[in-house]
Short mmCIF file of C-alpha atoms in Angstrom, two decimals:
data_model
loop_
_atom_site.label_atom_id
_atom_site.label_comp_id
_atom_site.label_asym_id
_atom_site.label_seq_id
_atom_site.Cartn_x
_atom_site.Cartn_y
_atom_site.Cartn_z
CA MET P 1 -23.20 105.78 92.01
CA ARG P 2 -22.77 108.13 89.16
CA GLN P 3 -20.46 107.45 86.28
CA ARG P 4 -17.03 108.94 86.85
CA PHE P 5 -14.36 110.30 84.67
CA TRP P 6 -11.74 108.24 86.04
CA PHE P 7 -8.68 109.39 84.46
CA ARG P 8 -8.70 112.99 83.72
CA PRO P 9 -9.07 114.67 87.08
CA PRO P 10 -6.70 112.40 89.00
CA TYR P 11 -4.05 112.38 86.33
CA ALA P 12 -4.40 116.10 85.87
CA ALA P 13 -3.87 116.50 89.61
CA LEU P 14 -0.89 114.21 89.54
CA ALA P 15 0.64 116.03 86.59
CA GLY P 16 0.03 119.31 88.37
CA GLY P 17 1.73 117.95 91.46
CA LEU P 18 4.76 116.80 89.52
CA LEU P 19 4.97 120.07 87.68
CA SER P 20 4.92 122.07 90.88
CA LEU P 21 7.54 119.72 92.31
CA ALA P 22 9.77 120.35 89.32
CA LEU P 23 9.27 124.09 89.72
CA LEU P 24 10.10 123.94 93.41
CA LEU P 25 13.26 122.00 92.74
CA ALA P 26 14.21 124.54 90.11
CA VAL P 27 13.69 127.32 92.64
CA ALA P 28 15.55 125.44 95.35
CA THR P 29 18.58 124.87 93.19
CA ALA P 30 18.59 128.27 91.51
CA PRO P 31 22.22 129.37 91.13
CA ALA P 32 23.72 132.87 91.02
CA ASP P 33 24.04 133.59 94.73
CA PRO P 34 26.43 136.48 95.33
CA PRO P 35 29.70 135.31 96.91
CA PHE P 36 29.38 134.55 100.61
CA ILE P 37 31.18 132.91 103.48
CA VAL P 38 29.76 130.96 106.40
CA VAL P 39 31.12 132.15 109.75
CA ALA P 40 30.62 129.83 112.71
CA SER P 41 30.39 132.10 115.70
CA THR P 42 29.00 132.39 119.17
CA THR P 43 25.55 133.34 120.32
CA SER P 44 27.00 136.40 122.06
CA THR P 45 28.15 138.02 118.82
CA GLU P 46 24.80 137.36 117.13
CA GLN P 47 22.42 138.02 120.01
CA SER P 48 24.23 141.21 120.98
CA GLY P 49 23.63 142.55 117.45
CA LEU P 50 27.34 142.94 116.62
CA PHE P 51 27.17 141.01 113.35
CA GLY P 52 24.20 143.04 112.18
CA HIS P 53 26.42 146.10 112.67
CA ILE P 54 29.75 145.01 111.16
CA ALA P 55 28.83 142.46 108.46
CA PRO P 56 27.13 145.01 106.14
CA ARG P 57 30.28 147.16 106.29
CA PHE P 58 32.43 144.21 105.24
CA THR P 59 29.99 143.41 102.43
CA GLU P 60 30.10 147.01 101.27
CA ALA P 61 33.90 146.98 101.17
CA THR P 62 34.33 143.60 99.47
CA GLY P 63 31.03 142.49 97.92
CA VAL P 64 31.22 139.33 100.01
CA ARG P 65 28.22 138.45 102.15
CA VAL P 66 28.55 136.97 105.61
CA ARG P 67 26.30 134.12 106.75
CA VAL P 68 26.54 133.70 110.48
CA VAL P 69 25.72 130.42 112.17
CA ALA P 70 25.54 131.39 115.84
CA VAL P 71 26.00 128.50 118.24
CA GLY P 72 27.93 127.75 121.42
CA THR P 73 31.70 127.84 121.04
CA GLY P 74 31.96 124.05 121.49
CA GLN P 75 29.51 123.47 118.66
CA ALA P 76 31.22 126.13 116.52
CA PHE P 77 34.47 124.15 116.80
CA ALA P 78 32.58 120.98 115.84
CA ILE P 79 31.04 122.66 112.79
CA ALA P 80 34.46 123.92 111.72
CA ARG P 81 36.13 120.53 112.29
CA ALA P 82 33.55 118.91 110.01
CA GLY P 83 34.25 121.49 107.31
CA ASP P 84 30.81 123.09 107.45
CA ALA P 85 31.98 126.67 108.01
CA ASP P 86 34.60 128.75 106.22
CA ILE P 87 35.97 130.48 109.32
CA LEU P 88 35.50 130.81 113.08
CA LEU P 89 34.96 133.79 115.37
CA VAL P 90 34.83 132.47 118.93
CA HIS P 91 35.88 133.33 122.46
CA ASP P 92 37.88 130.52 123.99
CA PRO P 93 41.61 131.29 123.56
CA ASP P 94 42.66 127.90 125.02
CA GLY P 95 40.25 126.00 122.78
CA GLU P 96 41.36 128.07 119.77
CA ALA P 97 45.02 127.27 120.45
CA GLU P 98 44.15 123.56 120.70
CA PHE P 99 42.16 123.76 117.47
CA VAL P 100 45.18 125.20 115.66
CA ALA P 101 47.63 122.80 117.35
CA ALA P 102 45.50 119.82 116.26
CA GLY P 103 45.84 120.95 112.65
CA PHE P 104 42.24 122.04 112.12
CA GLY P 105 43.12 125.71 112.07
CA VAL P 106 46.11 127.50 110.58
CA GLU P 107 46.05 130.91 112.23
CA ARG P 108 44.40 132.58 115.19
CA SER P 109 44.24 136.36 115.48
CA PRO P 110 42.92 138.32 118.42
CA VAL P 111 40.05 140.54 117.24
CA MET P 112 38.34 142.12 120.22
CA PHE P 113 37.47 141.66 123.86
CA ASN P 114 34.90 142.59 126.40
CA ASP P 115 34.19 141.10 129.77
CA PHE P 116 32.00 138.75 131.69
CA VAL P 117 29.84 140.01 134.51
CA ILE P 118 28.13 138.21 137.37
CA LEU P 119 24.41 138.93 137.46
CA GLY P 120 22.02 138.18 140.24
CA PRO P 121 18.84 139.28 141.96
CA ALA P 122 18.98 142.91 143.07
CA ASN P 123 18.73 142.02 146.79
CA ASP P 124 21.96 139.95 146.42
CA PRO P 125 21.25 137.19 148.98
CA ALA P 126 24.84 135.85 148.76
CA GLY P 127 26.31 139.33 149.19
CA ILE P 128 28.71 139.13 146.25
CA ALA P 129 28.66 142.85 145.54
CA GLY P 130 31.28 143.37 148.23
CA ALA P 131 33.55 140.54 147.07
CA GLN P 132 37.21 141.39 146.33
CA SER P 133 37.51 139.07 143.34
CA ALA P 134 35.39 137.01 140.96
CA VAL P 135 36.63 133.87 142.66
CA GLU P 136 35.50 135.17 146.04
CA ALA P 137 32.11 136.08 144.56
CA LEU P 138 31.61 132.49 143.40
CA GLN P 139 32.77 131.15 146.77
CA ARG P 140 30.12 133.28 148.47
CA ILE P 141 27.42 131.97 146.11
CA ALA P 142 28.46 128.37 146.79
CA ALA P 143 28.60 128.97 150.55
CA ALA P 144 25.13 130.54 150.59
CA GLN P 145 23.75 127.70 148.37
CA VAL P 146 21.63 130.22 146.49
CA PRO P 147 20.43 129.32 142.98
CA PHE P 148 23.05 129.69 140.27
CA ALA P 149 22.15 129.20 136.60
CA SER P 150 24.92 127.75 134.46
CA ARG P 151 24.89 127.67 130.66
CA GLY P 152 25.94 124.02 130.77
CA ASP P 153 26.35 123.97 126.98
CA ASP P 154 30.12 123.88 126.45
CA SER P 155 30.02 127.44 125.11
CA GLY P 156 32.85 129.91 125.57
CA THR P 157 30.99 131.53 128.46
CA HIS P 158 30.36 128.12 130.06
CA ARG P 159 34.04 127.22 129.71
CA ALA P 160 34.99 130.55 131.31
CA GLU P 161 32.58 129.89 134.17
CA GLN P 162 34.05 126.39 134.66
CA ARG P 163 37.54 127.88 134.87
CA LEU P 164 36.34 130.31 137.55
CA TRP P 165 34.89 127.48 139.64
CA ALA P 166 38.15 125.58 139.26
CA ALA P 167 40.08 128.67 140.40
CA ALA P 168 37.74 128.95 143.37
CA ASP P 169 38.48 125.30 144.15
CA ILE P 170 34.79 124.43 144.11
CA ASP P 171 33.11 121.56 142.30
CA PRO P 172 29.67 123.10 141.86
CA ALA P 173 26.95 120.55 142.46
CA GLY P 174 23.71 120.30 144.32
CA ARG P 175 20.23 121.65 144.00
CA TRP P 176 21.41 125.27 143.98
CA TYR P 177 23.61 124.73 140.88
CA ARG P 178 21.37 124.49 137.83
CA GLU P 179 22.84 123.47 134.50
CA LEU P 180 20.47 124.67 131.81
CA GLY P 181 22.12 123.56 128.59
CA SER P 182 20.95 126.72 126.77
CA GLY P 183 22.33 129.79 125.10
CA MET P 184 23.10 133.03 126.92
CA GLY P 185 19.73 134.65 126.36
CA PRO P 186 17.60 131.66 127.39
CA THR P 187 19.85 131.19 130.43
CA MET P 188 19.26 134.81 131.48
CA ASN P 189 15.52 134.38 130.89
CA THR P 190 15.56 131.41 133.24
CA ALA P 191 17.82 133.10 135.79
CA ALA P 192 15.50 136.11 135.84
CA GLY P 193 12.57 133.77 136.39
CA MET P 194 14.09 131.97 139.36
CA ASP P 195 16.17 134.77 140.90
CA ALA P 196 19.41 132.95 140.22
CA TYR P 197 22.96 134.21 139.87
CA VAL P 198 24.51 133.80 136.42
CA VAL P 199 27.83 134.49 134.68
CA ALA P 200 27.05 136.35 131.46
CA ASP P 201 28.93 138.20 128.75
CA ARG P 202 28.37 141.92 128.94
CA ALA P 203 27.37 142.31 125.28
CA THR P 204 24.44 139.93 125.45
CA TRP P 205 23.40 141.42 128.79
CA LEU P 206 23.34 144.97 127.39
CA ASN P 207 21.09 143.84 124.55
CA PHE P 208 18.81 141.80 126.80
CA HIS P 209 15.33 143.07 127.54
CA ASN P 210 13.73 140.63 129.95
CA ARG P 211 15.82 141.59 132.99
CA GLN P 212 13.09 141.59 135.63
CA ASN P 213 15.03 141.54 138.92
CA LEU P 214 18.49 140.88 137.45
CA VAL P 215 21.32 143.39 137.87
CA ILE P 216 25.11 143.35 137.53
CA LEU P 217 26.45 142.52 140.98
CA PHE P 218 30.10 141.92 140.24
CA GLN P 219 32.40 143.11 137.46
CA GLY P 220 35.87 144.43 136.70
CA ASP P 221 38.13 141.55 137.82
CA GLU P 222 40.83 140.82 135.25
CA VAL P 223 39.96 137.10 135.21
CA LEU P 224 36.61 138.10 133.72
CA PHE P 225 38.23 139.20 130.47
CA ASN P 226 36.49 137.73 127.44
CA ARG P 227 38.73 137.48 124.37
CA TYR P 228 37.44 136.85 120.87
CA GLY P 229 39.62 135.42 118.13
CA SER P 230 39.24 134.75 114.44
CA VAL P 231 40.56 131.34 113.39
CA LEU P 232 41.39 130.46 109.79
CA ILE P 233 40.63 126.85 108.91
CA ASN P 234 43.28 124.58 107.44
CA PRO P 235 42.74 124.46 103.65
CA GLU P 236 44.51 121.12 103.42
CA ARG P 237 41.90 119.47 105.57
CA HIS P 238 38.94 121.06 103.82
CA PRO P 239 39.91 122.10 100.28
CA HIS P 240 36.25 122.78 99.38
CA LEU P 241 35.98 125.77 101.74
CA LYS P 242 36.17 129.36 100.48
CA HIS P 243 39.58 130.11 101.92
CA ASP P 244 40.25 133.17 99.76
CA LEU P 245 37.05 134.85 100.91
CA ALA P 246 37.64 133.71 104.49
CA ILE P 247 41.09 135.32 104.44
CA GLN P 248 39.52 138.56 103.20
CA TRP P 249 37.16 138.53 106.21
CA HIS P 250 39.93 137.54 108.63
CA GLU P 251 42.15 140.37 107.41
CA TRP P 252 39.32 142.88 107.35
CA LEU P 253 38.43 142.13 110.98
CA VAL P 254 41.93 143.06 112.16
CA SER P 255 42.36 145.96 109.70
CA ALA P 256 41.77 149.57 110.68
CA PRO P 257 38.28 149.75 109.11
CA GLY P 258 37.23 146.42 110.68
CA GLN P 259 38.49 147.42 114.10
CA ALA P 260 36.77 150.79 113.79
CA ALA P 261 33.50 149.07 112.84
CA ILE P 262 33.72 146.93 115.99
CA ALA P 263 34.52 149.91 118.19
CA SER P 264 31.59 151.90 116.80
CA TYR P 265 28.97 149.37 117.91
CA GLU P 266 27.26 150.84 120.95
CA ILE P 267 24.05 150.33 122.87
CA ASN P 268 22.79 153.38 124.76
CA GLY P 269 26.17 155.05 124.24
CA GLU P 270 28.00 152.11 125.75
CA PRO P 271 30.49 150.18 123.56
CA LEU P 272 30.03 146.41 123.64
CA PHE P 273 33.32 145.16 122.22
CA PHE P 274 36.81 146.65 122.34
CA PRO P 275 39.05 145.97 119.33
CA ASN P 276 42.44 144.52 120.23
CA ALA P 277 44.09 143.23 117.05
CA ASP P 278 47.88 143.12 117.16
CA MET C 1 11.33 151.06 125.24
CA ASP C 2 9.61 153.62 123.02
CA GLU C 3 7.07 151.35 121.47
CA ASN C 4 5.03 148.46 122.78
CA PRO C 5 6.63 145.46 121.03
CA LEU C 6 3.22 143.99 120.21
CA THR C 7 2.34 147.19 118.42
CA GLN C 8 5.76 147.00 116.85
CA ALA C 9 5.04 143.50 115.49
CA PHE C 10 1.81 144.66 113.90
CA ARG C 11 3.37 147.84 112.57
CA LEU C 12 6.01 145.69 110.87
CA ILE C 13 3.24 143.68 109.21
CA LEU C 14 1.22 146.70 108.13
CA GLU C 15 4.29 148.45 106.74
CA LEU C 16 5.33 145.22 105.01
CA ASP C 17 8.75 145.48 106.63
CA PRO C 18 11.20 143.91 104.11
CA ALA C 19 12.95 141.77 106.72
CA LEU C 20 9.66 140.43 108.04
CA VAL C 21 8.32 139.85 104.53
CA GLY C 22 11.52 137.96 103.71
CA ILE C 23 11.16 135.77 106.79
CA VAL C 24 7.47 135.07 106.17
CA SER C 25 7.96 134.25 102.51
CA LEU C 26 10.91 131.97 103.28
CA SER C 27 8.78 130.19 105.89
CA LEU C 28 6.02 129.68 103.35
CA LYS C 29 8.40 128.62 100.61
CA VAL C 30 10.13 126.05 102.80
CA SER C 31 7.01 124.60 104.39
CA LEU C 32 4.88 124.56 101.24
CA SER C 33 7.70 122.94 99.26
CA ALA C 34 8.14 120.30 101.94
CA VAL C 35 4.41 119.60 102.02
CA ALA C 36 4.24 119.39 98.21
CA VAL C 37 7.13 116.92 98.02
CA ALA C 38 5.76 114.91 100.95
CA ALA C 39 2.30 114.77 99.34
CA VAL C 40 3.60 113.67 95.94
CA LEU C 41 5.51 110.85 97.65
CA GLY C 42 3.24 110.14 100.60
CA LEU C 43 -0.20 109.95 99.01
CA PRO C 44 0.66 107.17 96.53
CA LEU C 45 2.63 105.32 99.19
CA GLY C 46 -0.31 105.51 101.60
CA ALA C 47 -2.61 104.18 98.88
CA LEU C 48 -0.26 101.31 98.06
CA LEU C 49 -0.10 100.34 101.71
CA ALA C 50 -3.89 100.46 101.87
CA LEU C 51 -4.52 98.27 98.84
CA TYR C 52 -1.81 95.66 98.85
CA ARG C 53 -1.30 92.82 101.28
CA PHE C 54 2.29 91.68 101.66
CA ARG C 55 4.55 90.22 104.29
CA GLY C 56 5.65 92.90 106.73
CA ARG C 57 2.76 95.19 105.89
CA GLY C 58 1.70 95.40 109.52
CA ALA C 59 5.21 96.42 110.52
CA ALA C 60 5.30 99.00 107.72
CA VAL C 61 1.98 100.54 108.82
CA ALA C 62 3.01 100.60 112.48
CA SER C 63 6.39 102.18 111.63
CA LEU C 64 4.75 104.79 109.48
CA ASN C 65 2.32 105.64 112.28
CA ALA C 66 5.18 105.80 114.79
CA LEU C 67 7.16 108.11 112.50
CA MET C 68 4.36 110.67 112.82
CA GLY C 69 5.87 111.26 116.25
CA LEU C 70 9.48 111.55 115.04
CA PRO C 71 11.00 114.26 117.24
CA PRO C 72 11.99 117.21 115.02
CA VAL C 73 15.33 117.58 116.75
CA VAL C 74 16.18 113.96 115.93
CA ALA C 75 15.12 114.46 112.31
CA GLY C 76 17.29 117.58 112.27
CA LEU C 77 20.26 115.73 113.63
CA MET C 78 19.90 112.91 111.10
CA ILE C 79 19.75 115.31 108.15
CA TYR C 80 22.56 117.38 109.64
CA LEU C 81 24.87 114.36 109.81
CA LEU C 82 23.82 113.35 106.31
CA LEU C 83 24.47 116.79 104.78
CA SER C 84 27.53 117.81 106.79
CA ARG C 85 30.76 117.94 104.81
CA ALA C 86 31.89 115.05 106.95
CA GLY C 87 28.74 113.10 106.06
CA PRO C 88 27.79 110.96 103.05
CA LEU C 89 26.06 113.76 101.11
CA GLY C 90 28.48 116.49 102.20
CA SER C 91 29.78 117.18 98.72
CA LEU C 92 26.40 118.62 97.73
CA GLY C 93 27.09 121.57 100.02
CA LEU C 94 23.47 121.77 101.18
CA LEU C 95 23.96 122.30 104.92
CA PHE C 96 22.78 125.72 106.13
CA THR C 97 20.66 126.31 103.00
CA PRO C 98 16.86 126.49 102.54
CA THR C 99 17.06 123.23 100.58
CA ALA C 100 18.31 121.45 103.71
CA MET C 101 15.32 122.85 105.59
CA ILE C 102 12.92 121.59 102.91
CA ILE C 103 14.50 118.14 103.14
CA VAL C 104 14.17 117.93 106.90
CA GLN C 105 10.58 119.17 106.89
CA THR C 106 9.69 116.69 104.17
CA LEU C 107 11.00 113.95 106.43
CA LEU C 108 8.72 115.21 109.22
CA VAL C 109 5.61 115.72 107.08
CA PHE C 110 5.83 112.63 104.89
CA PRO C 111 4.79 110.11 107.59
CA ILE C 112 1.75 112.19 108.56
CA ILE C 113 0.48 112.44 104.99
CA ALA C 114 1.24 108.82 104.13
CA ALA C 115 -0.26 107.41 107.33
CA LEU C 116 -3.46 109.43 107.08
CA ALA C 117 -3.77 108.62 103.37
CA ARG C 118 -3.36 104.94 104.17
CA GLN C 119 -6.27 105.05 106.62
CA VAL C 120 -8.55 107.11 104.38
CA ILE C 121 -7.90 105.01 101.27
CA GLU C 122 -8.32 101.78 103.16
CA ASP C 123 -11.78 102.85 104.34
CA LEU C 124 -12.74 104.03 100.87
CA TRP C 125 -11.46 100.86 99.27
CA ASP C 126 -13.80 98.77 101.39
CA GLU C 127 -16.64 100.81 99.99
CA TYR C 128 -15.57 100.86 96.33
CA ARG C 129 -13.92 97.53 96.00
CA GLU C 130 -16.69 95.58 94.33
CA GLN C 131 -17.62 98.26 91.95
CA LEU C 132 -14.10 98.99 90.81
CA GLN C 133 -13.33 95.35 90.43
CA SER C 134 -16.52 94.71 88.44
CA LEU C 135 -15.35 97.44 86.06
CA GLY C 136 -12.31 95.27 85.52
CA SER C 137 -9.93 97.69 87.14
CA GLY C 138 -6.79 96.48 88.84
CA ARG C 139 -5.68 97.81 92.19
CA LEU C 140 -2.88 99.88 90.74
CA ARG C 141 -5.23 101.60 88.34
CA ALA C 142 -7.69 102.21 91.15
CA ILE C 143 -5.19 104.31 93.08
CA PRO C 144 -5.63 107.61 91.20
CA THR C 145 -9.41 107.28 91.40
CA LEU C 146 -9.36 106.54 95.08
CA LEU C 147 -7.00 109.43 95.78
CA TRP C 148 -9.16 111.75 93.74
CA ASP C 149 -12.40 110.68 95.38
CA ALA C 150 -10.86 110.95 98.83
CA ARG C 151 -9.38 114.35 98.11
CA PHE C 152 -11.44 116.24 100.66
CA SER C 153 -10.35 113.90 103.46
CA LEU C 154 -6.77 113.86 102.22
CA VAL C 155 -6.58 117.66 102.29
CA THR C 156 -6.98 117.45 106.07
CA GLY C 157 -3.95 115.19 106.26
CA VAL C 158 -1.96 117.54 104.05
CA LEU C 159 -2.98 120.48 106.26
CA ALA C 160 -1.89 118.57 109.35
CA GLY C 161 1.45 118.11 107.60
CA PHE C 162 1.66 121.81 106.81
CA GLY C 163 0.89 122.57 110.44
CA ARG C 164 3.74 120.38 111.62
CA ALA C 165 6.14 121.89 109.07
CA SER C 166 5.38 125.53 109.76
CA ALA C 167 5.30 125.14 113.55
CA GLU C 168 8.55 123.27 113.82
CA VAL C 169 11.71 124.93 115.14
CA GLY C 170 14.23 122.32 116.30
CA ALA C 171 14.96 120.69 112.96
CA VAL C 172 15.24 123.83 110.81
CA LEU C 173 17.44 125.46 113.45
CA ILE C 174 19.94 122.61 113.27
CA VAL C 175 20.12 122.18 109.49
CA GLY C 176 19.46 125.81 108.54
CA GLY C 177 21.57 127.58 111.15
CA ASN C 178 19.10 130.49 111.50
CA ILE C 179 21.22 132.68 109.19
CA ASP C 180 19.84 136.19 108.90
CA GLY C 181 18.28 136.71 105.46
CA VAL C 182 19.13 133.20 104.27
CA THR C 183 17.68 130.51 106.51
CA ARG C 184 15.84 132.51 109.17
CA VAL C 185 12.16 131.52 109.26
CA MET C 186 9.32 132.53 111.55
CA THR C 187 9.92 129.93 114.24
CA THR C 188 13.68 130.45 114.44
CA ALA C 189 13.18 134.23 114.46
CA ILE C 190 10.79 133.78 117.39
CA ALA C 191 13.37 131.64 119.21
CA LEU C 192 16.04 134.29 118.59
CA GLU C 193 13.89 137.17 119.85
CA THR C 194 13.04 135.09 122.92
CA SER C 195 16.72 134.60 123.66
CA ARG C 196 17.24 138.33 123.30
CA GLY C 197 14.59 138.76 125.96
CA ASN C 198 12.29 140.53 123.46
CA LEU C 199 9.38 138.45 124.67
CA ALA C 200 6.62 140.69 123.37
CA LEU C 201 8.15 141.00 119.91
CA ALA C 202 8.59 137.22 119.87
CA LEU C 203 4.94 136.81 120.78
CA GLY C 204 3.96 139.31 118.09
CA LEU C 205 5.80 137.26 115.49
CA GLY C 206 4.09 134.16 116.89
CA ILE C 207 0.71 135.79 116.37
CA VAL C 208 1.68 136.59 112.78
CA LEU C 209 2.58 132.95 112.26
CA MET C 210 -0.71 131.75 113.70
CA LEU C 211 -2.72 134.23 111.61
CA LEU C 212 -0.91 132.99 108.53
CA GLY C 213 -1.86 129.42 109.34
CA LEU C 214 -5.45 130.48 109.92
CA LEU C 215 -5.54 132.33 106.60
CA ILE C 216 -4.28 129.29 104.71
CA ASN C 217 -6.77 127.01 106.42
CA ILE C 218 -9.67 129.38 105.75
CA SER C 219 -8.76 129.62 102.07
CA ILE C 220 -8.58 125.88 101.70
CA TYR C 221 -11.86 125.42 103.55
CA VAL C 222 -13.63 127.94 101.33
CA ILE C 223 -12.22 126.39 98.17
CA GLY C 224 -13.27 122.94 99.38
CA GLU C 225 -16.81 124.02 100.18
CA GLN C 226 -17.22 125.70 96.81
CA THR C 227 -15.94 122.68 94.99
CA LYS C 228 -18.27 120.38 96.90
CA ARG C 229 -21.24 122.61 96.11
CA ARG C 230 -20.34 122.66 92.44
CA LEU C 231 -20.13 118.90 92.38
CA GLY C 232 -23.52 118.80 94.08
#
């Protein structure tokens, strides 16, 4: 075996490695981010494209950037309880009231609403298109034992669906009732794939492109209203959060420019969310 | 739809669409950083495990090998709980930042690099042992030499680590939050487009990701071959 330079190449490589590590750490910890807030919100607001429409307008008005973590409403509450988000924008009025009552939040303001729709295969095997109410539509699905895809993820939409089943006095179970444990989009992808019925929020549906055989079969019942609220987090519980910036966002959402920004978001000429601040 | 989404994906690449460029460069930054950190820690650790005999070594080797199969979503959850404001490192404020993503990917890549290095160095040590010891060199001092001489084999382990890092979605989604322009990487962007039902655009982005991986592997292969030729 030939004589080796033992030290130089390996130590040079090691030094190089350490140097690059130091550089990377320097990059990773680089300061001077512009001011921003973290908003814990729902998949419907993100996947429908609403945030992409309104957040830049808020940033333009205030210089504050908006970082959206889009998860199910249940998880959004958990993130906010742990102090990992500066503010909430979710759609579960009962859960929001509980969150405030338990001392995690200090104020809840209505921001906007839209509605849930019941989607299903175009040939409508359960015949829900002629139902008089959303509750009756679900009763027909359960009676026909046709596949129904449920979010099953403790999201706002899942909670709304659960309330509808409770109102219909049905405990959905059996092979026809499929709990997917996924977000709205993945649930619609699966429903489209297995010709299942599904309760969806209209905004995500309008922005959804893999519809295959899915159509809206039932809509318009008042119980299908979907209300979104902004919830300020209690500064006493989490003093490290950016409450001043969060309040700016909260107030902008319910202000005239914020409400106008929400109203102006349309897909194919159809508005997705209707502002309803007090 | 006006444009075939696959065409759209490639148009975005050719036009160097700023959003796409941002996503691609963040993906590279996160995964390459994680691989670099994991290599700096994992290669020496693998070599130590290869050369030293101590009580519990078998258990350490087996655990390291088992950790190669650590489910990304579990790694994500562990780092999430660690970095959450409610967790032990919460005051650092790292959750939902690229740094958190680098940390979680390092955790995933480190066992692969260390375990493969352990195997490679152990084999090499059997071959070199007598010679190095006759030169009066201790085991600790042999480590840099062994790592250097095994570099071509070790690169494969590092590339396997990079593959795991850049292909992974569950862990970075949990600790990064898939925030547009901040923590959105290729895999989480693909997941998002899939949930929007933009299946073709998602696939287009997936093809971009695979091409990127191919490009990196080709470059490293070419560099390796040239180096070998120069060394004769």
